[in-house]
């Protein structure tokens, strides 16, 4: 079946540091890929998406590129802020049209 | 719009007790999802409804779990009897008809602790 694997957290960074959160997936066919963010005390929110190979999703300074050859969709941001502290979930949607989520990665940004 | 509303936000109960979690989806949304989030297993889909009808409950862990959606504006997830391993954050999400699956709107979650 489909699966999504994320790097374990927490990831702790200083403000303005570069962020990478790794995500790899296993799926048949050509899934769409997503990153969600969960701020403390809130539900998940869609952050960005990419629907085909080599697409780059971007939002709020975050980027992720759909790499079919490596089955990856790593999340990056050039300069993180304290307000980026949250849990980030990688997810895919396949032909069955349901979402499969990774385990989540907690990011902590210190001033 | 108030968004997806879940209650209670926090629940502490003792093993063996019945627990009922409640969800009010966004008005006009016709799909509703229940998820469970744990450190060990991440975010898991338990069950989802379309037009108040349960479509896929294969994620429901066992018979102790049950979910209902008596009308378009209300759903419950019940655990009876509860066990310590049920401790988790339970999320409800809703989606408008015809919109992509990724545009689910999540509620703030109910944090359940079973002692």
PDB file of C-alpha atoms in Angstrom:
ATOM      1  CA  UNK A   1       0.000   0.000   0.000  1.00  0.00           C
ATOM      2  CA  UNK A   2       0.891   3.659  -0.107  1.00  0.00           C
ATOM      3  CA  UNK A   3       3.166   5.053   2.588  1.00  0.00           C
ATOM      4  CA  UNK A   4       4.953   8.263   3.503  1.00  0.00           C
ATOM      5  CA  UNK A   5       8.132   8.431   5.571  1.00  0.00           C
ATOM      6  CA  UNK A   6       9.405  11.584   7.223  1.00  0.00           C
ATOM      7  CA  UNK A   7      12.516  12.328   9.205  1.00  0.00           C
ATOM      8  CA  UNK A   8      11.958  12.043  12.919  1.00  0.00           C
ATOM      9  CA  UNK A   9      11.965  15.171  14.976  1.00  0.00           C
ATOM     10  CA  UNK A  10      12.185  17.336  16.738  1.00  0.00           C
ATOM     11  CA  UNK A  11      14.209  19.541  14.455  1.00  0.00           C
ATOM     12  CA  UNK A  12      15.622  22.434  16.437  1.00  0.00           C
ATOM     13  CA  UNK A  13      17.000  25.460  14.614  1.00  0.00           C
ATOM     14  CA  UNK A  14      17.974  29.003  15.365  1.00  0.00           C
ATOM     15  CA  UNK A  15      16.074  31.830  13.729  1.00  0.00           C
ATOM     16  CA  UNK A  16      17.184  32.530  10.124  1.00  0.00           C
ATOM     17  CA  UNK A  17      18.684  29.058   9.715  1.00  0.00           C
ATOM     18  CA  UNK A  18      18.035  26.933   6.630  1.00  0.00           C
ATOM     19  CA  UNK A  19      15.408  24.241   6.988  1.00  0.00           C
ATOM     20  CA  UNK A  20      15.123  20.858   5.304  1.00  0.00           C
ATOM     21  CA  UNK A  21      12.586  18.248   6.341  1.00  0.00           C
ATOM     22  CA  UNK A  22      12.955  15.029   4.373  1.00  0.00           C
ATOM     23  CA  UNK A  23       9.986  13.141   2.974  1.00  0.00           C
ATOM     24  CA  UNK A  24       9.961  10.021   0.828  1.00  0.00           C
ATOM     25  CA  UNK A  25       7.013   8.045  -0.388  1.00  0.00           C
ATOM     26  CA  UNK A  26       5.995   4.668  -1.727  1.00  0.00           C
ATOM     27  CA  UNK A  27       3.051   4.557  -4.088  1.00  0.00           C
ATOM     28  CA  UNK A  28       1.884   3.020  -7.304  1.00  0.00           C
ATOM     29  CA  UNK A  29       1.163   5.293 -10.198  1.00  0.00           C
ATOM     30  CA  UNK A  30       1.528   9.050  -9.995  1.00  0.00           C
ATOM     31  CA  UNK A  31       0.404  10.477  -6.678  1.00  0.00           C
ATOM     32  CA  UNK A  32      -0.084  14.123  -5.811  1.00  0.00           C
ATOM     33  CA  UNK A  33       2.081  15.280  -2.931  1.00  0.00           C
ATOM     34  CA  UNK A  34       1.384  17.732  -0.129  1.00  0.00           C
ATOM     35  CA  UNK A  35       2.826  19.376   2.928  1.00  0.00           C
ATOM     36  CA  UNK A  36       0.552  20.284   5.834  1.00  0.00           C
ATOM     37  CA  UNK A  37       1.411  22.389   8.863  1.00  0.00           C
ATOM     38  CA  UNK A  38      -0.076  22.057  12.338  1.00  0.00           C
ATOM     39  CA  UNK A  39       0.435  25.011  14.657  1.00  0.00           C
ATOM     40  CA  UNK A  40       0.125  24.426  18.406  1.00  0.00           C
ATOM     41  CA  UNK A  41      -3.463  23.819  19.451  1.00  0.00           C
ATOM     42  CA  UNK A  42      -4.788  23.858  15.887  1.00  0.00           C
ATOM     43  CA  UNK A  43      -5.721  21.393  13.183  1.00  0.00           C
ATOM     44  CA  UNK A  44      -3.722  20.695  10.048  1.00  0.00           C
ATOM     45  CA  UNK A  45      -3.604  23.259   7.263  1.00  0.00           C
ATOM     46  CA  UNK A  46      -2.528  22.666   3.686  1.00  0.00           C
ATOM     47  CA  UNK A  47       0.818  24.420   3.156  1.00  0.00           C
ATOM     48  CA  UNK A  48       1.748  23.529  -0.420  1.00  0.00           C
ATOM     49  CA  UNK A  49       1.278  20.880  -3.064  1.00  0.00           C
ATOM     50  CA  UNK A  50       2.674  19.433  -6.287  1.00  0.00           C
ATOM     51  CA  UNK A  51       0.682  17.261  -8.641  1.00  0.00           C
ATOM     52  CA  UNK A  52       3.280  15.923 -11.083  1.00  0.00           C
ATOM     53  CA  UNK A  53       6.950  15.154 -11.379  1.00  0.00           C
ATOM     54  CA  UNK A  54       9.324  18.149 -11.264  1.00  0.00           C
ATOM     55  CA  UNK A  55       6.563  20.468 -10.038  1.00  0.00           C
ATOM     56  CA  UNK A  56       7.604  22.818  -7.271  1.00  0.00           C
ATOM     57  CA  UNK A  57       5.056  23.782  -4.645  1.00  0.00           C
ATOM     58  CA  UNK A  58       5.663  26.966  -2.667  1.00  0.00           C
ATOM     59  CA  UNK A  59       3.955  29.032  -0.006  1.00  0.00           C
ATOM     60  CA  UNK A  60       5.030  31.383   2.799  1.00  0.00           C
ATOM     61  CA  UNK A  61       8.689  30.943   1.864  1.00  0.00           C
ATOM     62  CA  UNK A  62       8.491  27.147   1.969  1.00  0.00           C
ATOM     63  CA  UNK A  63       9.250  25.077  -1.121  1.00  0.00           C
ATOM     64  CA  UNK A  64       9.176  21.419  -2.085  1.00  0.00           C
ATOM     65  CA  UNK A  65       9.966  19.777  -5.426  1.00  0.00           C
ATOM     66  CA  UNK A  66       8.323  16.550  -6.594  1.00  0.00           C
ATOM     67  CA  UNK A  67      11.213  14.211  -7.423  1.00  0.00           C
ATOM     68  CA  UNK A  68       9.905  11.044  -9.013  1.00  0.00           C
ATOM     69  CA  UNK A  69      13.343   9.529  -9.554  1.00  0.00           C
ATOM     70  CA  UNK A  70      14.044   9.601  -5.831  1.00  0.00           C
ATOM     71  CA  UNK A  71      10.378   9.389  -4.725  1.00  0.00           C
ATOM     72  CA  UNK A  72      10.951  12.417  -2.527  1.00  0.00           C
ATOM     73  CA  UNK A  73       9.254  15.694  -1.655  1.00  0.00           C
ATOM     74  CA  UNK A  74      11.586  17.426   0.788  1.00  0.00           C
ATOM     75  CA  UNK A  75      10.401  20.642   2.444  1.00  0.00           C
ATOM     76  CA  UNK A  76      12.815  23.593   2.491  1.00  0.00           C
ATOM     77  CA  UNK A  77      12.889  27.156   3.713  1.00  0.00           C
ATOM     78  CA  UNK A  78      15.826  29.477   3.410  1.00  0.00           C
ATOM     79  CA  UNK A  79      15.372  31.401   6.654  1.00  0.00           C
ATOM     80  CA  UNK A  80      13.081  30.120   9.383  1.00  0.00           C
ATOM     81  CA  UNK A  81      11.302  32.260  11.943  1.00  0.00           C
ATOM     82  CA  UNK A  82      10.113  31.514  15.446  1.00  0.00           C
ATOM     83  CA  UNK A  83       6.554  31.611  14.083  1.00  0.00           C
ATOM     84  CA  UNK A  84       7.372  28.611  11.861  1.00  0.00           C
ATOM     85  CA  UNK A  85       7.523  26.385  14.938  1.00  0.00           C
ATOM     86  CA  UNK A  86       4.938  23.693  14.276  1.00  0.00           C
ATOM     87  CA  UNK A  87       4.512  20.083  13.223  1.00  0.00           C
ATOM     88  CA  UNK A  88       4.862  19.437   9.492  1.00  0.00           C
ATOM     89  CA  UNK A  89       3.193  16.504   7.752  1.00  0.00           C
ATOM     90  CA  UNK A  90       4.018  15.158   4.329  1.00  0.00           C
ATOM     91  CA  UNK A  91       1.119  13.448   2.546  1.00  0.00           C
ATOM     92  CA  UNK A  92       0.141  11.909  -0.764  1.00  0.00           C
ATOM     93  CA  UNK A  93      -3.092  11.360  -2.633  1.00  0.00           C
ATOM     94  CA  UNK A  94      -3.241   8.460  -5.044  1.00  0.00           C
ATOM     95  CA  UNK A  95      -5.751   6.971  -7.416  1.00  0.00           C
ATOM     96  CA  UNK A  96      -7.963   5.879  -4.533  1.00  0.00           C
ATOM     97  CA  UNK A  97      -8.319   9.597  -3.821  1.00  0.00           C
ATOM     98  CA  UNK A  98      -7.604   9.282  -0.121  1.00  0.00           C
ATOM     99  CA  UNK A  99      -4.820  11.010   1.750  1.00  0.00           C
ATOM    100  CA  UNK A 100      -1.948   9.087   3.320  1.00  0.00           C
ATOM    101  CA  UNK A 101       0.037  11.058   5.899  1.00  0.00           C
ATOM    102  CA  UNK A 102       3.549  10.709   7.212  1.00  0.00           C
ATOM    103  CA  UNK A 103       4.185  10.644  10.934  1.00  0.00           C
ATOM    104  CA  UNK A 104       4.891  14.363  11.205  1.00  0.00           C
ATOM    105  CA  UNK A 105       8.065  16.263  12.076  1.00  0.00           C
ATOM    106  CA  UNK A 106       8.135  18.803  14.879  1.00  0.00           C
ATOM    107  CA  UNK A 107      10.111  21.971  14.129  1.00  0.00           C
ATOM    108  CA  UNK A 108      11.266  24.199  16.965  1.00  0.00           C
ATOM    109  CA  UNK A 109      12.821  27.540  16.069  1.00  0.00           C
ATOM    110  CA  UNK A 110      14.661  29.407  18.802  1.00  0.00           C
ATOM    111  CA  UNK A 111      15.199  33.162  18.764  1.00  0.00           C
TER     112      UNK A 111
ATOM    113  CA  UNK B   1     -17.229  30.870   9.260  1.00  0.00           C
ATOM    114  CA  UNK B   2     -16.367  29.234  12.579  1.00  0.00           C
ATOM    115  CA  UNK B   3     -14.548  26.357  10.949  1.00  0.00           C
ATOM    116  CA  UNK B   4     -14.783  22.773  12.117  1.00  0.00           C
ATOM    117  CA  UNK B   5     -15.799  22.657  15.773  1.00  0.00           C
ATOM    118  CA  UNK B   6     -14.787  19.815  18.055  1.00  0.00           C
ATOM    119  CA  UNK B   7     -15.699  19.187  21.658  1.00  0.00           C
ATOM    120  CA  UNK B   8     -14.416  18.658  24.190  1.00  0.00           C
ATOM    121  CA  UNK B   9     -10.948  20.039  23.527  1.00  0.00           C
ATOM    122  CA  UNK B  10      -9.488  17.938  26.317  1.00  0.00           C
ATOM    123  CA  UNK B  11     -10.802  14.781  27.956  1.00  0.00           C
ATOM    124  CA  UNK B  12      -9.316  12.805  30.809  1.00  0.00           C
ATOM    125  CA  UNK B  13     -11.055   9.596  31.765  1.00  0.00           C
ATOM    126  CA  UNK B  14     -10.401   6.308  33.448  1.00  0.00           C
ATOM    127  CA  UNK B  15      -9.974   2.999  31.717  1.00  0.00           C
ATOM    128  CA  UNK B  16     -13.293   1.315  31.077  1.00  0.00           C
ATOM    129  CA  UNK B  17     -15.296   4.506  30.791  1.00  0.00           C
ATOM    130  CA  UNK B  18     -17.232   5.534  27.712  1.00  0.00           C
ATOM    131  CA  UNK B  19     -15.880   8.487  25.779  1.00  0.00           C
ATOM    132  CA  UNK B  20     -17.835  10.515  23.212  1.00  0.00           C
ATOM    133  CA  UNK B  21     -16.123  12.999  20.939  1.00  0.00           C
ATOM    134  CA  UNK B  22     -18.179  15.478  18.965  1.00  0.00           C
ATOM    135  CA  UNK B  23     -17.710  17.301  15.696  1.00  0.00           C
ATOM    136  CA  UNK B  24     -19.602  19.984  13.837  1.00  0.00           C
ATOM    137  CA  UNK B  25     -18.389  20.286  10.243  1.00  0.00           C
ATOM    138  CA  UNK B  26     -18.327  23.477   8.248  1.00  0.00           C
ATOM    139  CA  UNK B  27     -21.793  24.317   7.009  1.00  0.00           C
ATOM    140  CA  UNK B  28     -22.338  23.062   3.480  1.00  0.00           C
ATOM    141  CA  UNK B  29     -19.537  20.502   3.581  1.00  0.00           C
ATOM    142  CA  UNK B  30     -20.777  17.017   2.772  1.00  0.00           C
ATOM    143  CA  UNK B  31     -17.728  14.890   3.651  1.00  0.00           C
ATOM    144  CA  UNK B  32     -16.528  14.346   7.191  1.00  0.00           C
ATOM    145  CA  UNK B  33     -13.387  12.538   8.379  1.00  0.00           C
ATOM    146  CA  UNK B  34     -12.201  11.281  11.765  1.00  0.00           C
ATOM    147  CA  UNK B  35      -8.435  10.946  12.307  1.00  0.00           C
ATOM    148  CA  UNK B  36      -6.313   9.805  15.226  1.00  0.00           C
ATOM    149  CA  UNK B  37      -2.844  11.214  15.888  1.00  0.00           C
ATOM    150  CA  UNK B  38      -0.286   9.447  18.075  1.00  0.00           C
ATOM    151  CA  UNK B  39       3.451   9.665  18.451  1.00  0.00           C
ATOM    152  CA  UNK B  40       3.857   6.050  17.449  1.00  0.00           C
ATOM    153  CA  UNK B  41       1.560   5.867  14.455  1.00  0.00           C
ATOM    154  CA  UNK B  42       1.309   9.443  13.250  1.00  0.00           C
ATOM    155  CA  UNK B  43      -1.970  10.567  11.681  1.00  0.00           C
ATOM    156  CA  UNK B  44      -4.380   7.770  10.797  1.00  0.00           C
ATOM    157  CA  UNK B  45      -7.758   7.980   9.066  1.00  0.00           C
ATOM    158  CA  UNK B  46     -10.346   6.155  11.143  1.00  0.00           C
ATOM    159  CA  UNK B  47     -13.543   6.649   9.146  1.00  0.00           C
ATOM    160  CA  UNK B  48     -15.140   9.034   6.702  1.00  0.00           C
ATOM    161  CA  UNK B  49     -18.679   9.929   5.723  1.00  0.00           C
ATOM    162  CA  UNK B  50     -20.177  11.259   2.513  1.00  0.00           C
ATOM    163  CA  UNK B  51     -23.629  12.817   2.840  1.00  0.00           C
ATOM    164  CA  UNK B  52     -23.932  11.368   6.364  1.00  0.00           C
ATOM    165  CA  UNK B  53     -23.248   7.824   5.141  1.00  0.00           C
ATOM    166  CA  UNK B  54     -20.147   5.952   6.356  1.00  0.00           C
ATOM    167  CA  UNK B  55     -18.081   5.120   3.295  1.00  0.00           C
ATOM    168  CA  UNK B  56     -14.921   3.545   4.671  1.00  0.00           C
ATOM    169  CA  UNK B  57     -14.423   2.511   8.283  1.00  0.00           C
ATOM    170  CA  UNK B  58     -11.464   0.221   7.655  1.00  0.00           C
ATOM    171  CA  UNK B  59      -9.302   2.454   9.833  1.00  0.00           C
ATOM    172  CA  UNK B  60     -11.433   1.960  12.926  1.00  0.00           C
ATOM    173  CA  UNK B  61      -9.150  -0.003  15.236  1.00  0.00           C
ATOM    174  CA  UNK B  62     -11.687  -2.350  16.794  1.00  0.00           C
ATOM    175  CA  UNK B  63     -15.272  -2.820  17.844  1.00  0.00           C
ATOM    176  CA  UNK B  64     -14.816  -0.540  20.825  1.00  0.00           C
ATOM    177  CA  UNK B  65     -14.850   2.361  18.374  1.00  0.00           C
ATOM    178  CA  UNK B  66     -18.005   3.547  16.671  1.00  0.00           C
ATOM    179  CA  UNK B  67     -18.916   6.676  14.715  1.00  0.00           C
ATOM    180  CA  UNK B  68     -22.219   8.168  13.716  1.00  0.00           C
ATOM    181  CA  UNK B  69     -23.409  11.089  11.658  1.00  0.00           C
ATOM    182  CA  UNK B  70     -27.123  11.539  12.329  1.00  0.00           C
ATOM    183  CA  UNK B  71     -27.307  14.710  10.249  1.00  0.00           C
ATOM    184  CA  UNK B  72     -25.187  16.958   8.078  1.00  0.00           C
ATOM    185  CA  UNK B  73     -24.112  19.171  10.960  1.00  0.00           C
ATOM    186  CA  UNK B  74     -23.066  16.688  13.633  1.00  0.00           C
ATOM    187  CA  UNK B  75     -20.937  13.592  14.098  1.00  0.00           C
ATOM    188  CA  UNK B  76     -19.773  11.585  17.094  1.00  0.00           C
ATOM    189  CA  UNK B  77     -16.911   9.189  17.691  1.00  0.00           C
ATOM    190  CA  UNK B  78     -17.498   6.904  20.642  1.00  0.00           C
ATOM    191  CA  UNK B  79     -15.063   4.646  22.447  1.00  0.00           C
ATOM    192  CA  UNK B  80     -16.552   2.082  24.789  1.00  0.00           C
ATOM    193  CA  UNK B  81     -14.873   0.875  26.888  1.00  0.00           C
ATOM    194  CA  UNK B  82     -11.848   3.126  26.682  1.00  0.00           C
ATOM    195  CA  UNK B  83      -8.297   1.849  27.213  1.00  0.00           C
ATOM    196  CA  UNK B  84      -5.020   3.662  27.938  1.00  0.00           C
ATOM    197  CA  UNK B  85      -3.764   2.907  24.424  1.00  0.00           C
ATOM    198  CA  UNK B  86      -6.618   5.011  23.059  1.00  0.00           C
ATOM    199  CA  UNK B  87      -4.881   8.108  24.391  1.00  0.00           C
ATOM    200  CA  UNK B  88      -4.290  10.355  21.387  1.00  0.00           C
ATOM    201  CA  UNK B  89      -5.437  13.506  19.664  1.00  0.00           C
ATOM    202  CA  UNK B  90      -8.570  12.925  17.601  1.00  0.00           C
ATOM    203  CA  UNK B  91      -9.182  15.245  14.678  1.00  0.00           C
ATOM    204  CA  UNK B  92     -12.319  15.825  12.705  1.00  0.00           C
ATOM    205  CA  UNK B  93     -12.138  17.310   9.201  1.00  0.00           C
ATOM    206  CA  UNK B  94     -14.707  18.265   6.599  1.00  0.00           C
ATOM    207  CA  UNK B  95     -14.645  18.899   2.883  1.00  0.00           C
ATOM    208  CA  UNK B  96     -16.999  20.465   0.400  1.00  0.00           C
ATOM    209  CA  UNK B  97     -18.524  18.339  -2.329  1.00  0.00           C
ATOM    210  CA  UNK B  98     -16.465  18.333  -5.484  1.00  0.00           C
ATOM    211  CA  UNK B  99     -13.390  19.872  -3.915  1.00  0.00           C
ATOM    212  CA  UNK B 100     -10.079  17.972  -3.896  1.00  0.00           C
ATOM    213  CA  UNK B 101      -9.322  15.659  -0.968  1.00  0.00           C
ATOM    214  CA  UNK B 102      -6.408  17.834   0.093  1.00  0.00           C
ATOM    215  CA  UNK B 103      -8.722  20.726   0.849  1.00  0.00           C
ATOM    216  CA  UNK B 104     -10.056  19.121   3.985  1.00  0.00           C
ATOM    217  CA  UNK B 105     -10.516  21.608   6.813  1.00  0.00           C
ATOM    218  CA  UNK B 106      -9.342  20.262  10.135  1.00  0.00           C
ATOM    219  CA  UNK B 107     -10.750  21.030  13.540  1.00  0.00           C
ATOM    220  CA  UNK B 108      -8.493  21.837  16.500  1.00  0.00           C
ATOM    221  CA  UNK B 109      -8.669  18.273  17.801  1.00  0.00           C
ATOM    222  CA  UNK B 110      -9.675  16.590  21.043  1.00  0.00           C
ATOM    223  CA  UNK B 111      -6.817  15.522  23.258  1.00  0.00           C
ATOM    224  CA  UNK B 112      -7.850  12.303  25.014  1.00  0.00           C
ATOM    225  CA  UNK B 113      -6.027  10.805  27.964  1.00  0.00           C
ATOM    226  CA  UNK B 114      -7.199   7.471  29.310  1.00  0.00           C
ATOM    227  CA  UNK B 115      -5.721   6.621  32.679  1.00  0.00           C
TER     228      UNK B 115
END
